Short mmCIF file of C-alpha atoms in Angstrom, two decimals:
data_model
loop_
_atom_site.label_atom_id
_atom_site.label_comp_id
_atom_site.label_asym_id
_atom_site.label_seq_id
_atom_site.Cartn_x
_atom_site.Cartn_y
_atom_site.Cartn_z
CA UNK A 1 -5.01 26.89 1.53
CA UNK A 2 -3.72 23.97 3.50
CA UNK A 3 -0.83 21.85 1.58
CA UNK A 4 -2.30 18.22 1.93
CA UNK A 5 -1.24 14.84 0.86
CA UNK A 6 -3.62 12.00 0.88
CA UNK A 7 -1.59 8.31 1.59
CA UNK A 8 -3.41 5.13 1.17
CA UNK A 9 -2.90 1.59 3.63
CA UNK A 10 -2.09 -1.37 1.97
CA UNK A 11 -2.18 -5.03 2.71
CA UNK A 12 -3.11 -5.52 7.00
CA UNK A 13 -5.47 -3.01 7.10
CA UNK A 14 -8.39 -4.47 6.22
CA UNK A 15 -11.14 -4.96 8.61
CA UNK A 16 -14.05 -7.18 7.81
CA UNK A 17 -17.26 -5.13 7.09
CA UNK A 18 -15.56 -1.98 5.79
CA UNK A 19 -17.76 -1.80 3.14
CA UNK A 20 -21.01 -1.54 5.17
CA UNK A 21 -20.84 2.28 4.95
CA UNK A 22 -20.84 2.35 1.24
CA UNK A 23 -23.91 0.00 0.31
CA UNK A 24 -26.42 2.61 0.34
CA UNK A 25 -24.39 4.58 -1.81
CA UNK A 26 -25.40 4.51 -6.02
CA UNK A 27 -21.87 5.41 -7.16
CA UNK A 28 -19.79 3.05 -4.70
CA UNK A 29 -22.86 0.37 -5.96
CA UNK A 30 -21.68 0.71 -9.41
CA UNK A 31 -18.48 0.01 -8.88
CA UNK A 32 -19.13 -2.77 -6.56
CA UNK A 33 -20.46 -4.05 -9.91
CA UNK A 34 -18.13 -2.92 -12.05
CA UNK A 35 -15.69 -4.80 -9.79
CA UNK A 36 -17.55 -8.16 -9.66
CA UNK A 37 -17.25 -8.12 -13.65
CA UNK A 38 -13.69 -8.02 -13.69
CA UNK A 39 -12.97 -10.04 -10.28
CA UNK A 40 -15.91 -12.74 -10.66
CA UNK A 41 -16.56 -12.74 -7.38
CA UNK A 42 -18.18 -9.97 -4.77
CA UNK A 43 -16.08 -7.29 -2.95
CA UNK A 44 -19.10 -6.93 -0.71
CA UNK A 45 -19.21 -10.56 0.27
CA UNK A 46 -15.81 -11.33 0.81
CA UNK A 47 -16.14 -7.94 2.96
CA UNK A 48 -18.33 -8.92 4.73
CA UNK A 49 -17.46 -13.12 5.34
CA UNK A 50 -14.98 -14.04 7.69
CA UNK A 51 -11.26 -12.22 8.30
CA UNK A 52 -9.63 -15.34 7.55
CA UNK A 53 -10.84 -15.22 3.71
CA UNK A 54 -10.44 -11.61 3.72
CA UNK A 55 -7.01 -11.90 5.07
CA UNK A 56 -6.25 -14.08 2.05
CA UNK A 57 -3.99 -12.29 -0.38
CA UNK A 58 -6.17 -12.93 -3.02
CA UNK A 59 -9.02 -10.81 -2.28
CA UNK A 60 -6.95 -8.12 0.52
CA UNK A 61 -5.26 -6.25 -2.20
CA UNK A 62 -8.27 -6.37 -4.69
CA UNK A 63 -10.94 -5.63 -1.74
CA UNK A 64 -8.97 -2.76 -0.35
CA UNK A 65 -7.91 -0.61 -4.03
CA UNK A 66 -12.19 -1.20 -4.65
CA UNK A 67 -13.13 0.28 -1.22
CA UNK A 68 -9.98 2.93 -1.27
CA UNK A 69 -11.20 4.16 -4.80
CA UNK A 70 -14.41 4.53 -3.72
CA UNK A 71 -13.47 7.12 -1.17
CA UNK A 72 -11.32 9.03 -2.99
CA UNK A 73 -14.47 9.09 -5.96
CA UNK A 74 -16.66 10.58 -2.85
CA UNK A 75 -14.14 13.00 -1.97
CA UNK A 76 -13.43 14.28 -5.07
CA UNK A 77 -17.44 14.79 -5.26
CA UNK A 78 -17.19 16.81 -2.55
CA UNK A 79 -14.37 19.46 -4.88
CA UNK A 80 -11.50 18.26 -2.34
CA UNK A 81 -7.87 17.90 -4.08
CA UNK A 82 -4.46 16.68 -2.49
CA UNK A 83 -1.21 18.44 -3.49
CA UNK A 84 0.63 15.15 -3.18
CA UNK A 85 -0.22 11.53 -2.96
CA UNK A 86 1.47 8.13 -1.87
CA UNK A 87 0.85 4.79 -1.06
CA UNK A 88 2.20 1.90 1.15
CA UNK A 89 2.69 -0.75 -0.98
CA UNK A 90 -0.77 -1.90 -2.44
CA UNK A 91 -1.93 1.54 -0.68
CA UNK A 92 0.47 2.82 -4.17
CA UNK A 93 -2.19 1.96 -6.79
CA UNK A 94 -4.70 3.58 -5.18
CA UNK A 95 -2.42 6.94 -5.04
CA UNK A 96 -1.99 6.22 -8.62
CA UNK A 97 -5.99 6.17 -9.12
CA UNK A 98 -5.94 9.34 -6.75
CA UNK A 99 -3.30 11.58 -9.45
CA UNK A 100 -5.21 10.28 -12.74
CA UNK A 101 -1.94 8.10 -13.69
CA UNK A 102 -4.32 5.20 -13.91
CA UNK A 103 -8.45 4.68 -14.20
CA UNK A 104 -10.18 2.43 -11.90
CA UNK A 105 -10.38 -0.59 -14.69
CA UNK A 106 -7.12 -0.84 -15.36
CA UNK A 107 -5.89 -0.30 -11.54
CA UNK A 108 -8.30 -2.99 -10.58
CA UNK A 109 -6.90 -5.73 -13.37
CA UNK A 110 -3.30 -4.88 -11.95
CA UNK A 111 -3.93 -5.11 -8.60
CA UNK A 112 -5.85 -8.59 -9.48
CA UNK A 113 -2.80 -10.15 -11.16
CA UNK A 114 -0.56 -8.62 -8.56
CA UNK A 115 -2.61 -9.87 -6.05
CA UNK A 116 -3.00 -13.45 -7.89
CA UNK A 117 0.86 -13.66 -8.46
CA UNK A 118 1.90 -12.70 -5.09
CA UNK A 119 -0.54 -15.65 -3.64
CA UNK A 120 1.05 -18.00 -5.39
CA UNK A 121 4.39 -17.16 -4.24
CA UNK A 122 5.81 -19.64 -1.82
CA UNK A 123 9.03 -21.01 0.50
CA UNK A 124 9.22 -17.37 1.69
CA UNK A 125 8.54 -15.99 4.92
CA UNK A 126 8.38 -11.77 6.42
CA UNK A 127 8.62 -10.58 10.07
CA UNK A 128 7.94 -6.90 11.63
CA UNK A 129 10.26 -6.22 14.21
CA UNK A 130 9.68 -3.24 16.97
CA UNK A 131 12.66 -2.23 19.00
CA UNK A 132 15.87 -2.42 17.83
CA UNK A 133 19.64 -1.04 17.11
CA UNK A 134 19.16 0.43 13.64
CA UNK A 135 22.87 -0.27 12.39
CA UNK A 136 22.85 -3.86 14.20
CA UNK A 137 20.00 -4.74 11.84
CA UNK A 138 21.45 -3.12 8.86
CA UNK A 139 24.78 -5.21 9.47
CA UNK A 140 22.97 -8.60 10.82
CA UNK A 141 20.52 -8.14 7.23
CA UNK A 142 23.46 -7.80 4.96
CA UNK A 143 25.37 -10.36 6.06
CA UNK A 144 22.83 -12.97 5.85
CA UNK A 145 22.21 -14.61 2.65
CA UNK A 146 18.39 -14.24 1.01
CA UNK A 147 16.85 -11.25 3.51
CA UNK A 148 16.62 -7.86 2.78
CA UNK A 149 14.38 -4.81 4.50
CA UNK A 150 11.69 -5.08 2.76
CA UNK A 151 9.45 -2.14 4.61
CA UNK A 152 10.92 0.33 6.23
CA UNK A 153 8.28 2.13 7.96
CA UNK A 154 9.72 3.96 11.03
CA UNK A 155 13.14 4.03 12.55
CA UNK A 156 11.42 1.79 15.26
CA UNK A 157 9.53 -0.57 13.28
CA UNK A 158 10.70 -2.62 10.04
CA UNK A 159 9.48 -5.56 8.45
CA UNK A 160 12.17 -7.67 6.95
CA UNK A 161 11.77 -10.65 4.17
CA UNK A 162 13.47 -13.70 2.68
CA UNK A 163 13.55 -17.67 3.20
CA UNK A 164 12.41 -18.79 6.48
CA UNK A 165 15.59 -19.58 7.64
CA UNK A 166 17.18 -16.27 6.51
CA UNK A 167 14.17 -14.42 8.56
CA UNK A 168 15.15 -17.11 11.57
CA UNK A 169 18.93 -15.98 11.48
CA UNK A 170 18.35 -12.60 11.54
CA UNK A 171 15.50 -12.73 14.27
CA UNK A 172 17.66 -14.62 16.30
CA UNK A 173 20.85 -12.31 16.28
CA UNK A 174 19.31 -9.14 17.18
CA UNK A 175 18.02 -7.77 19.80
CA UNK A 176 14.29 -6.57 19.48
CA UNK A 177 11.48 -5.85 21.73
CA UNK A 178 9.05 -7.61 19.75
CA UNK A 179 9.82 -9.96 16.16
CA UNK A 180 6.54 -11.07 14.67
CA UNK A 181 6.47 -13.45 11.69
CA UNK A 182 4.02 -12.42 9.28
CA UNK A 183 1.15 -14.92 7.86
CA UNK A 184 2.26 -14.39 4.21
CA UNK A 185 2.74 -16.80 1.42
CA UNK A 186 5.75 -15.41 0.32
CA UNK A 187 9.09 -13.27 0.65
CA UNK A 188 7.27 -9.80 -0.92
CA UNK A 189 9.19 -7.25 -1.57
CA UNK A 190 12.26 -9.06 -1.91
CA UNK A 191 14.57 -10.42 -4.60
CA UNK A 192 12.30 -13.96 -4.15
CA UNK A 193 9.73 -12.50 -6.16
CA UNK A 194 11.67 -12.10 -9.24
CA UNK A 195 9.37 -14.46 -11.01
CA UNK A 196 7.03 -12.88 -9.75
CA UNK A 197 7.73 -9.67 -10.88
CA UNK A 198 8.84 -10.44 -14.53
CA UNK A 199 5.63 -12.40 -15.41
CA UNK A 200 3.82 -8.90 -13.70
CA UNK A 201 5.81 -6.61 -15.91
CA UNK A 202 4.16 -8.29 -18.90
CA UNK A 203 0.73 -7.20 -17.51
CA UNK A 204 2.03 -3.51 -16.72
CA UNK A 205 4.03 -3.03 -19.92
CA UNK A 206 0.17 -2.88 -21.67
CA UNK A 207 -1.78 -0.32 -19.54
CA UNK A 208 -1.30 3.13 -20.50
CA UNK A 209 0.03 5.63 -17.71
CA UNK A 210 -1.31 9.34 -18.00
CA UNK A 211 0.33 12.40 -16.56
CA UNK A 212 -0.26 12.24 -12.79
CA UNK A 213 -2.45 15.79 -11.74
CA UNK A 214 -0.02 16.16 -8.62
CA UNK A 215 3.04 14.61 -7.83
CA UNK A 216 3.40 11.03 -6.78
CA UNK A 217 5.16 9.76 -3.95
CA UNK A 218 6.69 5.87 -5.10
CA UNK A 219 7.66 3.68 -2.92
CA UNK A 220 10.67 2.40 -4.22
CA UNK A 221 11.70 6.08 -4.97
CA UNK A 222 10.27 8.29 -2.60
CA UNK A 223 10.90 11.58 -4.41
CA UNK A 224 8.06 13.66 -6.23
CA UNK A 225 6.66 12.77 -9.96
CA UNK A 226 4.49 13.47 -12.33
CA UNK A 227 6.18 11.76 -15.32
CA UNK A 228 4.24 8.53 -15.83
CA UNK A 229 7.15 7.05 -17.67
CA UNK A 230 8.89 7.09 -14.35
CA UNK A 231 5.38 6.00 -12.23
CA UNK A 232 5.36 3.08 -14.24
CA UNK A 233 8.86 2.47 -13.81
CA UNK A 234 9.04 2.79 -10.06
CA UNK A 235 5.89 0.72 -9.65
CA UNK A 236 7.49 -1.96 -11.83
CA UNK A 237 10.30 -2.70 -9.55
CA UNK A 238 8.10 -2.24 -6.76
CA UNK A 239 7.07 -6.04 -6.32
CA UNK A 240 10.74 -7.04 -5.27
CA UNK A 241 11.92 -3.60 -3.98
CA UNK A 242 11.51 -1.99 -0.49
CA UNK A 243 8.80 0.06 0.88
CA UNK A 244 10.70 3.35 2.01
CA UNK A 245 7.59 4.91 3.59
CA UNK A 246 10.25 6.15 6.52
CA UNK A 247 11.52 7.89 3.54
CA UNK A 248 8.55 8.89 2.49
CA UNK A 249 7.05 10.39 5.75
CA UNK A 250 10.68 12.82 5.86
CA UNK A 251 9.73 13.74 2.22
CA UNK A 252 6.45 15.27 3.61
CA UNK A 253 8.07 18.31 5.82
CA UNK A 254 10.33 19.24 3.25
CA UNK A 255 7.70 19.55 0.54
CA UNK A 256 5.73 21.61 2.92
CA UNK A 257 2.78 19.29 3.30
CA UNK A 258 0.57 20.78 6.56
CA UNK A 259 -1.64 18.45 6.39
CA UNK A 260 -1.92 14.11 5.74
CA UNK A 261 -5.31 12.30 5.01
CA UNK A 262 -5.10 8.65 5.19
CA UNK A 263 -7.77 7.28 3.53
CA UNK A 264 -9.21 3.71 3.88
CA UNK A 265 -9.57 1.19 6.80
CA UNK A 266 -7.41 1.26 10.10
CA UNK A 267 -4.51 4.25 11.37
CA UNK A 268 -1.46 2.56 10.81
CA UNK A 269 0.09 5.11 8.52
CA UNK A 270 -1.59 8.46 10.45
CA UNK A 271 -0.31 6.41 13.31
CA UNK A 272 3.73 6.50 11.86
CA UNK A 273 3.19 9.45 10.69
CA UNK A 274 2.35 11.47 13.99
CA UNK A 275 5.22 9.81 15.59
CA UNK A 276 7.81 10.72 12.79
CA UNK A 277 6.76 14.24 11.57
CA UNK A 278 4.27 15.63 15.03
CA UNK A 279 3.95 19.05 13.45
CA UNK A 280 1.65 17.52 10.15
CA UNK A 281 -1.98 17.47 10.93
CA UNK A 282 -3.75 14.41 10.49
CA UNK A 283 -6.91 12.99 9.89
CA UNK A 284 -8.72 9.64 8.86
CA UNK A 285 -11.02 8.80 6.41
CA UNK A 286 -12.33 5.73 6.42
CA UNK A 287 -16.68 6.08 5.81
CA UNK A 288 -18.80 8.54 3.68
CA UNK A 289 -20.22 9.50 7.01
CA UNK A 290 -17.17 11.21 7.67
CA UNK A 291 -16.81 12.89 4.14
CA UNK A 292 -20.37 13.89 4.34
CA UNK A 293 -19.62 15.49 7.60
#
């Protein structure tokens, strides 16, 4: 049997009308409405409204753990398991639905506070930058006060976070082929989100963590889990730490993994993946069609 680990997109992947495929569905239905209860307002029509709504921080992270559970509800209808799971950033709740560590209720009400806290957060600013002299960074990043790498996603593409004119200094003293500032209310990931993070913790510390049915790959701590003293741990320090999915994409050879599903909207993570690790299969799920088929 194929070794295959299913990873989950987080917060830029979202496309407007991604739940179209899903409406005629009586499961994905019920937890549309299970979702409106504890969101007070629709997943479907902020969906389905404009991007710049759904772009809002606000609804992203809730709309996309809704839509991402939903998938991985219809797959595991269908009798298909992973051996592993991981997520990038938000994308990491999701895996956490995927293993059993939490249920959807209780991953939903985290990911709304998360997602409520981290809108709120302001005087920050992140940038993805493309191109550059790995060790040059590194150096140019420590030495500047209040920026740190807060996703590391490929050894050619980073996305680094802090105050704006931390972010400036660094941009500015590097050579890159492309620097993109990110529309983001705050430094996430980073040490700005402290507050942040503590007032989170107080939401976390009450939900109850199970035994994850296959390991768990965290992002601040990319190495395989189960123990859902630890999940909870690593997700707790997740808000200010750094996204080591570069980390995580080595991690998959070396456990043996043949295969990678990403499931929810877009291909940015089959897309890093296929560049980092060719050998893995890959494939996309992102509709029921396509788990039907």
């Amino acid at each position: 049997m194929t070794k295959t680990a299913w990873v989950f997109p987080g917060q830029g992947s979202q496309e407007v009308g991604m739940t179209a495929d899903l409406l005629d569905s009586p499961a994905a239905k019920q937890r549309f409405e299970e979702a409106e209860k504890i969101l007070g307002w629709s997943v479907i029509e902020v969906c389905q409204s404009d991007e710049e709504k759904l772009s809002n921080t606000l609804y992203t992270q809730p709309c996309l753990y809704v839509v991402e559970s939903i998938l991985v509800d219809a797959l595991r209808e269908k009798g298909h398991q992973p051996n592993l799971v991981a997520g990038h950033s938000l994308g990491e709740y999701v895996a956490l639905y995927a293993a059993g560590v939490i249920d959807f209720e209780s991953g939903l009400r985290l990911v709304k506070r998360r997602a409520e806290l981290m809108s709120e957060a302001a005087g920050g600013q992140m940038a993805a930058l493309m191109g550059f002299d790995r060790d040059q960074l590194e150096k140019k990043v420590e030495e500047t006060a209040d920026v740190v790498l807060a996703n590391d996603n490929s050894v050619a593409q980073v996305v680094i976070s802090g105050t704006p004119e931390g972010v400036d200094e660094v941009i500015s003293n590097i050579k890159t082929k492309r620097a993109v500032k990110l529309k983001v209310s705050g430094a996430f990931h980073s040490h700005l989100m402290a507050p942040a993070a503590a007032e989170f913790a107080k939401v976390l510390e009450g939900v109850d963590f199970a035994e994850a049915k296959v390991p768990v790959l965290s992002n601040i701590e990319p190495l395989p889990v189960t123990d859902p003293a630890t999940l909870k741990e690593r997700l707790s320090k997740q808000m200010t730490g750094s996204v080591r999915w570069r980390e995580i994409m080595l991690k998959l050879p070396e456990l043996k993994i043949e295969k990678v599903v990403e499931i929810g909207p877009g291909k940015v993570l089959t897309g890093l993946i296929k560049r980092t690790c060719p050998d893995i299969g890959l494939e996309n799920i992102n509709t029921l069609a396509q788990i039907e088929g």
